[in-house]
Coordinates of C-alpha atoms in Angstrom, one line a residue:
Chain A
M1 CA -63.9 139.9 -57.9
A2 CA -65.3 143.3 -56.9
E3 CA -65.3 143.0 -53.2
R4 CA -68.1 144.0 -51.0
A5 CA -68.3 142.5 -47.6
A6 CA -72.0 141.9 -48.4
A7 CA -71.0 139.0 -50.7
P8 CA -73.0 135.9 -49.8
G9 CA -70.1 133.8 -48.6
A10 CA -69.0 136.5 -46.2
R11 CA -71.5 136.3 -43.5
K12 CA -71.6 132.7 -42.7
G13 CA -67.8 132.6 -42.8
F14 CA -65.7 131.6 -40.0
S15 CA -65.4 134.8 -38.0
L16 CA -61.9 136.0 -37.3
P17 CA -61.3 138.8 -34.9
Q18 CA -61.0 141.9 -37.1
V19 CA -57.8 143.9 -36.9
P20 CA -57.4 147.4 -38.2
K21 CA -56.0 147.4 -41.7
I22 CA -53.3 149.7 -40.8
L23 CA -51.9 146.9 -38.7
V24 CA -51.5 144.8 -41.9
Y25 CA -49.4 147.5 -43.4
G26 CA -47.5 147.9 -40.2
V27 CA -46.7 144.2 -39.9
G28 CA -46.2 143.9 -43.7
F29 CA -43.4 146.5 -43.7
V30 CA -41.5 144.8 -40.8
P31 CA -39.4 142.6 -43.2
A32 CA -38.4 145.7 -45.3
V33 CA -37.5 147.8 -42.2
W34 CA -35.5 144.8 -40.8
L35 CA -33.7 144.2 -44.0
F36 CA -32.7 147.8 -44.4
Y37 CA -31.6 148.0 -40.8
Q38 CA -29.5 144.9 -41.2
G39 CA -28.1 146.1 -44.5
I40 CA -27.0 149.5 -43.1
N41 CA -25.4 147.7 -40.2
D42 CA -23.6 145.3 -42.5
R43 CA -25.4 142.2 -41.3
L44 CA -26.7 140.8 -44.6
G45 CA -23.7 138.5 -45.2
A46 CA -20.9 138.7 -47.7
D47 CA -23.1 140.0 -50.6
P48 CA -25.5 142.3 -48.9
M49 CA -26.8 144.0 -52.0
R50 CA -27.8 140.7 -53.6
Y51 CA -29.3 139.5 -50.4
L52 CA -31.5 142.6 -50.1
E53 CA -32.5 142.5 -53.7
Q54 CA -33.5 138.9 -53.5
A55 CA -35.3 139.2 -50.2
L56 CA -37.4 142.1 -51.3
G57 CA -38.4 140.3 -54.5
L58 CA -39.3 137.2 -52.5
W59 CA -41.5 139.3 -50.2
A60 CA -43.2 140.8 -53.2
L61 CA -44.0 137.3 -54.4
R62 CA -45.2 136.2 -51.0
F63 CA -47.6 139.1 -50.7
L64 CA -48.9 138.5 -54.2
I65 CA -49.6 134.9 -53.2
A66 CA -51.3 136.1 -50.1
T67 CA -53.5 138.3 -52.2
L68 CA -54.4 135.5 -54.5
A69 CA -55.2 133.2 -51.5
I70 CA -58.0 135.4 -50.2
T71 CA -60.7 134.1 -52.7
P72 CA -60.0 130.4 -52.4
L73 CA -59.8 130.7 -48.6
R74 CA -63.3 132.3 -48.6
Q75 CA -64.8 129.9 -51.1
L76 CA -63.3 126.7 -49.9
F77 CA -62.8 127.2 -46.2
A78 CA -65.2 130.1 -45.5
V79 CA -62.4 132.1 -44.1
N80 CA -63.1 135.7 -45.0
L81 CA -60.1 138.0 -45.1
L82 CA -61.4 140.1 -48.0
R83 CA -61.1 143.3 -46.1
Y84 CA -57.3 142.9 -46.0
R85 CA -56.9 142.0 -49.7
R86 CA -56.2 145.5 -50.8
A87 CA -53.5 146.0 -48.2
L88 CA -51.8 142.7 -49.2
G89 CA -51.9 143.6 -52.8
L90 CA -50.4 147.0 -52.2
L91 CA -47.7 145.5 -50.0
A92 CA -46.9 143.2 -53.0
F93 CA -46.6 146.3 -55.1
Y94 CA -44.5 148.3 -52.6
Y95 CA -42.1 145.3 -52.2
A96 CA -41.9 144.9 -56.0
L97 CA -41.1 148.7 -56.2
L98 CA -38.3 148.4 -53.5
H99 CA -37.0 145.3 -55.3
L100 CA -36.9 147.2 -58.6
L101 CA -35.2 150.3 -57.0
T102 CA -32.6 148.0 -55.4
Y103 CA -31.8 146.6 -58.8
L104 CA -31.7 150.0 -60.5
V105 CA -29.8 151.9 -57.9
L106 CA -27.7 149.5 -55.8
D107 CA -27.2 146.7 -58.2
Q108 CA -26.7 148.6 -61.5
G109 CA -25.8 151.9 -60.1
L110 CA -28.3 153.6 -62.4
D111 CA -26.1 152.6 -65.4
L112 CA -28.9 153.2 -68.0
A113 CA -27.0 151.5 -70.8
A114 CA -26.5 148.3 -68.8
I115 CA -30.1 148.4 -67.5
G116 CA -31.5 148.9 -71.1
A117 CA -29.3 146.0 -72.4
D118 CA -30.6 143.8 -69.5
I119 CA -34.3 144.6 -70.3
V120 CA -33.8 143.8 -74.0
K121 CA -31.5 140.9 -73.7
R122 CA -32.3 139.1 -70.5
P123 CA -35.6 137.4 -70.5
Y124 CA -35.8 137.3 -66.7
I125 CA -35.3 141.1 -66.5
T126 CA -37.8 141.6 -69.4
I127 CA -40.3 139.5 -67.5
G128 CA -39.6 141.1 -64.2
M129 CA -40.0 144.6 -65.7
A130 CA -43.2 143.6 -67.4
T131 CA -44.5 142.2 -64.2
F132 CA -43.9 145.4 -62.4
V133 CA -45.5 147.4 -65.2
I134 CA -48.6 145.3 -64.8
L135 CA -48.7 146.0 -61.1
V136 CA -48.6 149.8 -61.6
P137 CA -52.2 150.3 -62.9
L138 CA -53.5 147.8 -60.3
A139 CA -51.9 149.9 -57.5
L140 CA -53.1 153.1 -59.0
T141 CA -56.7 151.9 -59.2
S142 CA -56.7 150.4 -55.7
T143 CA -58.8 153.2 -54.1
N144 CA -62.5 153.1 -53.5
A145 CA -62.9 156.2 -55.7
A146 CA -61.2 154.3 -58.6
I147 CA -63.6 151.3 -58.2
R148 CA -66.6 153.7 -58.2
R149 CA -65.3 155.6 -61.2
M150 CA -64.5 152.5 -63.2
G151 CA -67.5 150.5 -62.2
G152 CA -67.1 147.1 -60.4
Q153 CA -67.0 145.0 -63.5
A154 CA -64.4 147.0 -65.5
W155 CA -62.4 147.3 -62.3
A156 CA -62.6 143.5 -61.7
R157 CA -61.6 142.8 -65.3
L158 CA -58.5 145.1 -65.0
H159 CA -57.5 143.5 -61.7
R160 CA -57.5 140.1 -63.2
L161 CA -54.1 141.2 -64.6
V162 CA -52.8 140.1 -61.1
Y163 CA -52.9 136.5 -62.5
V164 CA -50.5 137.5 -65.2
A165 CA -48.3 139.3 -62.7
A166 CA -48.2 136.2 -60.5
I167 CA -47.1 134.0 -63.5
G168 CA -44.5 136.7 -64.4
A169 CA -43.2 136.8 -60.9
V170 CA -42.5 133.0 -60.6
L171 CA -41.0 132.9 -64.1
H172 CA -38.7 135.7 -63.2
F173 CA -37.7 133.8 -60.1
I174 CA -37.1 130.5 -61.9
L175 CA -35.1 132.2 -64.7
V176 CA -32.7 133.9 -62.3
V177 CA -31.4 130.8 -60.5
K178 CA -29.0 128.2 -61.7
S179 CA -30.4 124.7 -62.3
W180 CA -33.7 123.8 -60.7
P181 CA -33.4 124.4 -57.0
P182 CA -36.6 123.6 -55.0
E183 CA -37.5 127.1 -53.7
P184 CA -38.7 128.8 -56.9
L185 CA -40.4 125.5 -57.9
V186 CA -42.4 125.5 -54.6
Y187 CA -43.5 129.1 -55.3
A188 CA -44.4 128.1 -58.9
A189 CA -46.5 125.2 -57.6
I190 CA -48.3 127.5 -55.2
V191 CA -49.2 130.0 -57.9
T192 CA -50.2 127.2 -60.2
G193 CA -52.5 125.9 -57.5
L194 CA -54.1 129.3 -56.9
L195 CA -54.6 130.0 -60.5
G196 CA -55.6 126.5 -61.4
Y197 CA -58.3 126.7 -58.7
R198 CA -59.8 129.7 -60.3
L199 CA -59.8 128.1 -63.7
V200 CA -61.5 125.0 -62.4
H201 CA -64.0 127.1 -60.5
S202 CA -64.9 129.3 -63.4
L203 CA -65.2 126.3 -65.8
G204 CA -67.5 124.7 -63.2
R205 CA -69.6 127.9 -63.1
K206 CA -69.9 128.1 -66.8
A207 CA -71.0 124.5 -67.0
A208 CA -73.7 124.9 -64.3
P209 CA -76.8 127.0 -65.2
R210 CA -76.4 130.6 -64.2
R211 CA -78.5 131.9 -61.5
R212 CA -77.3 135.5 -61.6
P213 CA -76.0 137.6 -64.4
A214 CA -72.2 137.6 -64.4
Chain B
M1 CA 24.7 147.8 -8.0
L2 CA 25.9 145.0 -10.1
I3 CA 25.0 145.3 -13.7
R4 CA 25.6 142.2 -15.6
R5 CA 27.2 143.0 -18.8
S6 CA 26.1 141.2 -21.9
S7 CA 29.6 139.8 -22.4
D8 CA 29.0 137.6 -19.3
I9 CA 26.8 135.5 -21.3
L10 CA 28.8 133.1 -23.3
P11 CA 27.9 133.0 -27.0
S12 CA 27.4 129.3 -26.8
E13 CA 24.6 129.8 -24.2
I14 CA 22.5 131.9 -26.5
T15 CA 19.8 130.0 -28.2
P16 CA 20.0 130.6 -31.9
R17 CA 17.0 132.6 -33.2
N18 CA 15.8 129.9 -35.6
V19 CA 15.8 127.3 -32.8
Y20 CA 13.7 129.3 -30.4
L21 CA 11.4 130.4 -33.1
S22 CA 10.9 126.9 -34.3
R23 CA 10.2 125.8 -30.7
R24 CA 7.5 128.5 -30.5
Q25 CA 6.1 127.3 -33.7
W26 CA 6.2 123.7 -32.5
M27 CA 4.4 124.6 -29.3
A28 CA 1.8 126.7 -31.2
G29 CA 1.4 123.7 -33.5
A30 CA 1.1 121.3 -30.6
A31 CA -1.5 123.6 -28.9
G32 CA -3.3 123.7 -32.2
L33 CA -3.3 120.0 -32.5
A34 CA -4.6 119.6 -28.9
L35 CA -7.4 122.1 -29.7
A36 CA -8.1 120.4 -33.0
A37 CA -8.5 117.0 -31.4
A38 CA -11.1 118.5 -29.1
L39 CA -13.1 120.0 -32.0
P40 CA -15.6 118.0 -34.0
E41 CA -14.7 116.9 -37.5
G42 CA -14.9 119.7 -40.0
L43 CA -14.0 122.5 -37.6
R44 CA -10.4 121.5 -37.5
A45 CA -8.1 123.9 -39.1
A46 CA -4.4 123.1 -38.9
P47 CA -1.7 125.6 -39.8
L48 CA 0.1 125.0 -43.1
S49 CA 3.4 126.5 -43.9
A50 CA 3.8 127.7 -47.5
S51 CA 6.2 129.7 -49.5
K52 CA 5.3 132.9 -51.3
S53 CA 4.6 132.8 -55.1
S54 CA 5.2 135.4 -57.8
F55 CA 1.8 134.4 -59.2
S56 CA 0.0 136.0 -56.3
T57 CA -1.9 139.2 -56.8
D58 CA -1.4 142.1 -54.3
E59 CA -5.1 143.1 -54.4
K60 CA -6.9 143.4 -51.1
L61 CA -7.9 140.0 -49.7
T62 CA -11.5 139.1 -49.3
S63 CA -12.0 138.6 -45.5
R64 CA -11.7 135.0 -44.2
E65 CA -15.2 135.4 -42.8
D66 CA -16.6 136.1 -46.3
V67 CA -14.5 133.4 -48.0
T68 CA -15.7 130.8 -45.6
S69 CA -19.4 131.8 -45.3
Y70 CA -20.4 132.6 -48.9
N71 CA -20.0 129.4 -50.8
N72 CA -21.5 127.5 -53.7
Y73 CA -21.2 123.8 -52.7
Y74 CA -24.6 122.4 -53.8
E75 CA -23.9 119.0 -52.1
F76 CA -24.6 120.9 -48.9
G77 CA -27.5 123.1 -50.1
V78 CA -28.2 125.8 -52.7
D79 CA -28.0 128.9 -50.5
K80 CA -24.7 130.6 -50.1
S81 CA -24.8 130.1 -46.3
D82 CA -25.8 126.4 -46.5
P83 CA -22.3 124.9 -47.0
A84 CA -20.9 126.7 -43.9
E85 CA -23.8 125.4 -41.9
N86 CA -24.0 121.8 -43.3
A87 CA -20.6 120.8 -44.5
G88 CA -19.4 119.8 -41.1
T89 CA -20.8 116.3 -41.7
L90 CA -18.2 115.6 -44.4
K91 CA -15.6 113.2 -43.0
T92 CA -12.3 114.5 -44.5
S93 CA -10.0 112.1 -42.7
P94 CA -9.0 109.5 -43.8
W95 CA -9.1 110.7 -47.4
T96 CA -7.6 109.2 -50.5
I97 CA -7.5 110.3 -54.1
K98 CA -7.7 107.6 -56.7
I99 CA -5.7 108.3 -59.8
D100 CA -6.5 106.1 -62.7
G101 CA -7.0 105.9 -66.5
L102 CA -4.3 106.5 -69.0
V103 CA -1.4 106.8 -66.6
G104 CA 1.8 104.8 -66.1
K105 CA 1.4 104.8 -62.4
P106 CA -2.2 104.5 -61.3
Q107 CA -2.4 104.9 -57.5
E108 CA -4.3 105.9 -54.5
I109 CA -2.8 108.7 -52.5
G110 CA -3.6 109.5 -48.9
I111 CA -4.1 113.3 -48.4
E112 CA -1.5 113.4 -45.6
D113 CA 1.2 111.8 -47.8
L114 CA 0.3 114.1 -50.7
I115 CA 0.5 117.2 -48.5
K116 CA 3.8 116.0 -46.9
S117 CA 5.4 115.3 -50.3
S118 CA 4.4 118.5 -51.9
A119 CA 6.0 121.9 -51.8
L120 CA 3.2 124.1 -50.6
E121 CA 2.8 127.6 -51.9
E122 CA 0.6 130.5 -51.0
R123 CA -1.3 131.6 -54.2
I124 CA -3.4 134.7 -53.8
Y125 CA -5.8 134.5 -56.7
R126 CA -8.8 136.3 -57.9
M127 CA -11.9 134.0 -58.0
R128 CA -14.7 135.0 -60.4
C129 CA -18.0 133.2 -60.0
V130 CA -20.1 132.6 -63.1
E131 CA -22.9 134.4 -61.1
G132 CA -21.1 137.7 -61.4
W133 CA -19.3 138.2 -58.1
S134 CA -15.6 137.8 -57.2
M135 CA -13.2 137.4 -54.3
V136 CA -9.5 137.5 -53.7
I137 CA -8.4 134.4 -51.9
P138 CA -5.1 133.4 -50.4
W139 CA -5.0 129.7 -51.2
V140 CA -2.4 127.2 -50.0
G141 CA -1.6 124.5 -52.5
F142 CA 0.7 123.1 -55.0
P143 CA 0.7 123.0 -58.8
L144 CA -1.5 120.2 -60.2
A145 CA 1.4 119.7 -62.7
D146 CA 3.5 118.2 -59.9
L147 CA 1.0 115.5 -59.3
V148 CA 0.4 114.9 -63.0
K149 CA 4.1 114.4 -63.6
R150 CA 4.3 112.0 -60.7
V151 CA 1.6 109.6 -62.1
E152 CA 3.2 109.7 -65.6
P153 CA 0.2 110.2 -68.0
L154 CA 0.4 108.2 -71.3
G155 CA 0.7 109.9 -74.6
S156 CA -2.9 109.1 -75.3
A157 CA -4.1 111.1 -72.2
K158 CA -5.6 114.3 -73.4
Y159 CA -7.8 115.4 -70.5
A160 CA -7.9 115.1 -66.7
A161 CA -11.4 114.3 -65.3
F162 CA -12.1 115.0 -61.6
E163 CA -14.8 113.7 -59.3
T164 CA -16.1 115.0 -55.9
A165 CA -16.9 112.6 -53.1
N166 CA -20.2 110.9 -53.6
R167 CA -21.6 110.4 -50.1
P168 CA -25.3 110.9 -49.7
S169 CA -25.0 110.1 -45.9
E170 CA -22.7 113.0 -45.4
M171 CA -24.1 115.4 -48.1
P172 CA -27.7 116.4 -47.8
G173 CA -27.8 117.8 -51.4
L174 CA -27.3 114.2 -52.6
R175 CA -30.3 113.0 -50.7
S176 CA -32.7 115.6 -52.1
I177 CA -35.6 114.3 -54.1
F178 CA -35.0 117.1 -56.7
P179 CA -31.3 116.7 -57.4
V180 CA -29.8 120.0 -58.6
L181 CA -27.0 118.3 -60.5
D182 CA -26.3 114.8 -61.7
W183 CA -24.1 113.7 -58.8
P184 CA -21.3 113.2 -58.2
Y185 CA -19.9 116.6 -59.2
R186 CA -17.5 116.2 -62.0
E187 CA -15.1 118.6 -63.7
G188 CA -12.4 118.4 -66.3
L189 CA -9.4 120.1 -67.8
R190 CA -7.5 119.7 -71.0
L191 CA -4.1 118.3 -70.2
D192 CA -2.3 121.5 -71.1
E193 CA -4.6 123.4 -68.8
A194 CA -4.0 120.9 -66.0
M195 CA -0.2 121.3 -66.5
H196 CA -0.3 125.1 -66.5
P197 CA 1.7 126.6 -63.6
L198 CA -1.3 128.7 -62.5
T199 CA -3.5 125.6 -62.0
I200 CA -3.2 124.3 -58.4
L201 CA -4.7 121.8 -56.1
A202 CA -5.5 123.8 -52.9
V203 CA -5.4 122.2 -49.5
G204 CA -5.7 125.3 -47.5
L205 CA -6.6 129.0 -47.3
Y206 CA -5.5 131.8 -45.1
G207 CA -2.6 129.7 -44.0
E208 CA -4.7 126.8 -42.6
T209 CA -6.2 123.6 -44.0
L210 CA -9.4 124.1 -46.0
P211 CA -12.7 124.5 -44.2
N212 CA -15.1 121.8 -45.4
Q213 CA -17.3 124.4 -47.1
N214 CA -14.4 125.5 -49.3
G215 CA -13.8 121.9 -50.5
A216 CA -11.7 120.2 -47.8
P217 CA -9.5 118.4 -47.9
I218 CA -8.4 119.1 -51.5
R219 CA -9.8 121.1 -54.4
L220 CA -9.0 122.4 -57.8
V221 CA -8.3 126.1 -58.3
V222 CA -8.0 127.4 -61.9
P223 CA -8.0 131.2 -61.5
W224 CA -8.7 132.1 -65.1
K225 CA -11.9 130.0 -65.2
Y226 CA -15.3 130.5 -63.6
G227 CA -15.4 129.2 -60.0
F228 CA -17.5 126.2 -60.8
K229 CA -14.5 124.6 -62.6
G230 CA -12.8 124.5 -59.1
I231 CA -14.1 121.1 -58.1
K232 CA -14.2 120.5 -54.4
S233 CA -13.4 117.6 -52.1
I234 CA -11.7 115.6 -54.9
T235 CA -11.7 111.8 -54.6
R236 CA -10.7 110.8 -58.1
I237 CA -8.6 112.1 -61.0
S238 CA -8.8 110.1 -64.2
F239 CA -6.7 110.7 -67.3
V240 CA -8.7 110.2 -70.4
E241 CA -8.6 110.6 -74.2
K242 CA -12.0 112.2 -74.8
Q243 CA -13.3 115.4 -73.3
P244 CA -15.0 114.3 -70.1
E245 CA -18.6 115.1 -69.0
T246 CA -18.8 117.8 -66.5
A247 CA -21.6 118.5 -64.0
W248 CA -22.7 122.0 -64.9
N249 CA -22.2 121.4 -68.6
K250 CA -24.4 118.3 -68.4
Q251 CA -27.1 120.3 -66.5
A252 CA -27.3 123.2 -68.9
P253 CA -24.9 122.8 -71.9
N254 CA -25.9 126.1 -73.5
E255 CA -25.1 128.0 -70.2
Y256 CA -22.0 126.3 -68.9
G257 CA -19.3 125.3 -71.3
F258 CA -16.5 122.8 -70.8
Y259 CA -13.9 125.6 -71.0
A260 CA -15.7 128.2 -68.8
N261 CA -12.9 130.7 -69.2
V262 CA -13.8 134.1 -67.6
N263 CA -14.7 136.2 -70.6
P264 CA -16.5 139.6 -70.3
H265 CA -17.4 139.5 -74.0
V266 CA -19.3 136.2 -73.9
D267 CA -22.4 136.6 -71.7
H268 CA -24.2 133.8 -69.9
P269 CA -27.4 133.4 -71.8
R270 CA -29.4 134.8 -68.9
W271 CA -27.0 137.5 -67.6
S272 CA -24.2 139.7 -68.6
Q273 CA -20.6 138.7 -67.7
A274 CA -19.2 142.2 -68.4
T275 CA -19.0 143.3 -64.8
E276 CA -18.7 141.8 -61.3
R277 CA -19.2 142.7 -57.7
R278 CA -16.1 142.2 -55.5
I279 CA -17.4 140.6 -52.3
G280 CA -16.7 142.8 -49.2
E281 CA -16.2 145.9 -51.2
G282 CA -18.8 148.7 -50.4
G283 CA -21.3 146.5 -48.6
L284 CA -24.9 147.5 -49.7
F285 CA -23.4 150.1 -52.0
V286 CA -21.1 147.8 -53.8
K287 CA -19.8 149.2 -57.1
R288 CA -19.5 146.9 -60.1
R289 CA -16.0 146.6 -61.6
P290 CA -15.3 145.5 -65.1
T291 CA -14.5 141.8 -65.5
L292 CA -11.1 141.1 -67.1
M293 CA -10.4 138.7 -69.9
F294 CA -9.3 135.4 -68.4
N295 CA -10.0 137.0 -65.1
G296 CA -6.8 139.1 -65.5
Y297 CA -4.6 136.1 -66.3
A298 CA -4.6 136.6 -70.1
E299 CA -0.9 137.2 -70.2
Q300 CA -0.2 133.8 -68.8
V301 CA -3.0 131.7 -70.4
A302 CA -4.3 133.3 -73.6
G303 CA -1.8 131.2 -75.6
L304 CA -3.5 128.0 -74.5
Y305 CA -6.5 129.1 -76.7
S306 CA -4.9 130.7 -79.7
G307 CA -6.9 130.1 -82.8
M308 CA -10.0 128.9 -80.8
D309 CA -13.3 130.7 -81.2
L310 CA -14.1 131.5 -77.6
R311 CA -17.7 132.2 -78.4
K312 CA -18.1 128.7 -79.5
F313 CA -15.8 127.1 -76.9
Y314 CA -17.2 129.1 -74.0

């Protein structure tokens, strides 16, 4: 998945007007700023901490999904948004970090005993934590320098962990709700679709004679 | 200057205080009724007069705004704000409750008759949700025991089974292609729990009839149990011999027991029940408080469960 704009699919793609990447970060942080603004002004409803915690987690998942949508969009619809993928992935990480900080500080009040018990005893917390831990090395190796240092292939292999993170994120969501409400199931279906597409695509490639070394 | 002395007014001309007060009350009531008639169904809130109760807590009340906007009533959606937005479609008048099963006097009671014939009390209770948050709510209602006695349960009746209205046309949650629960919502109590003086049927809160999102026109309140036991918009109460099926227990038996007594020592399989967040306390910086055994009502109710393993009968 090493991304170079010179990839074959890129040029014939449907050309969208290019916007500066900084704008993606700018727009991406709007929900967080808005949430904190509303939270401080007591406009997040009766249970503001829980609202903030859930909303930040949901935005992390949405950005993770956006990151995973880049490749299928390019391969299936020739829409090339590759240059924004790093920004989207990092936004997913920053939202996951804010979500985690909200849990640690506002929800649990940094009660380490309670947090430790949660991590050990509650599968949804265990999975949530593990998902965050997976995202850390991906965020740390998101620079051009890291890609050069690691080499494209090793970097790409490491970054396939994002698939595991996506599965972890939806499981975490499903396990935290009562019964089977539609919203987490819809997100699970989207992630299944995005990962299933890759599986089918890679099986297809393996079946066909290779033209280029992998 | 002529100053009229008070003695010029004959005592017989003075309107007694209780008369003019009641006239004010009547006028306020009449104004309220006129206003209510102009409002769409579901937004009507009529004042209820109720006597105080020694069972009430003196803890700080959760605001009316929070009590009526943060609700779990899955018939109207799974988000906390959904019931306040959607429950207006529920037609709460006319409303009857069917009482059947093992009773000497099976009957259908209209809600107005039931309210008129009951001595309403204000009961300020803590409400602990199984999700880990709590409120303090000034309910208006009457002991369920009063109604139970009136219908004369037979000796063989061991449980009371409750049912919520089952109206897909008025309840969007019942039309969903992915039903969250096996509708209609059902709940149950052992007969001694139903007869306990703390157990009430609530018809109002904050001195007015219940808003739809809180379970209008009549709901169960069992303050030492998790909130989901407090079945809303009741249309049927059956007296039965065997422990009845209940909605959440049927959905996930390992997570939601029949008893569902608030218990900080028995965790939900997916989260701790040791602490809770009191809604309206601290906003974004809410501090968790320890959850109390039987939600702080242990003194009154612990005896109901003596000898029972509460880890097994959660």
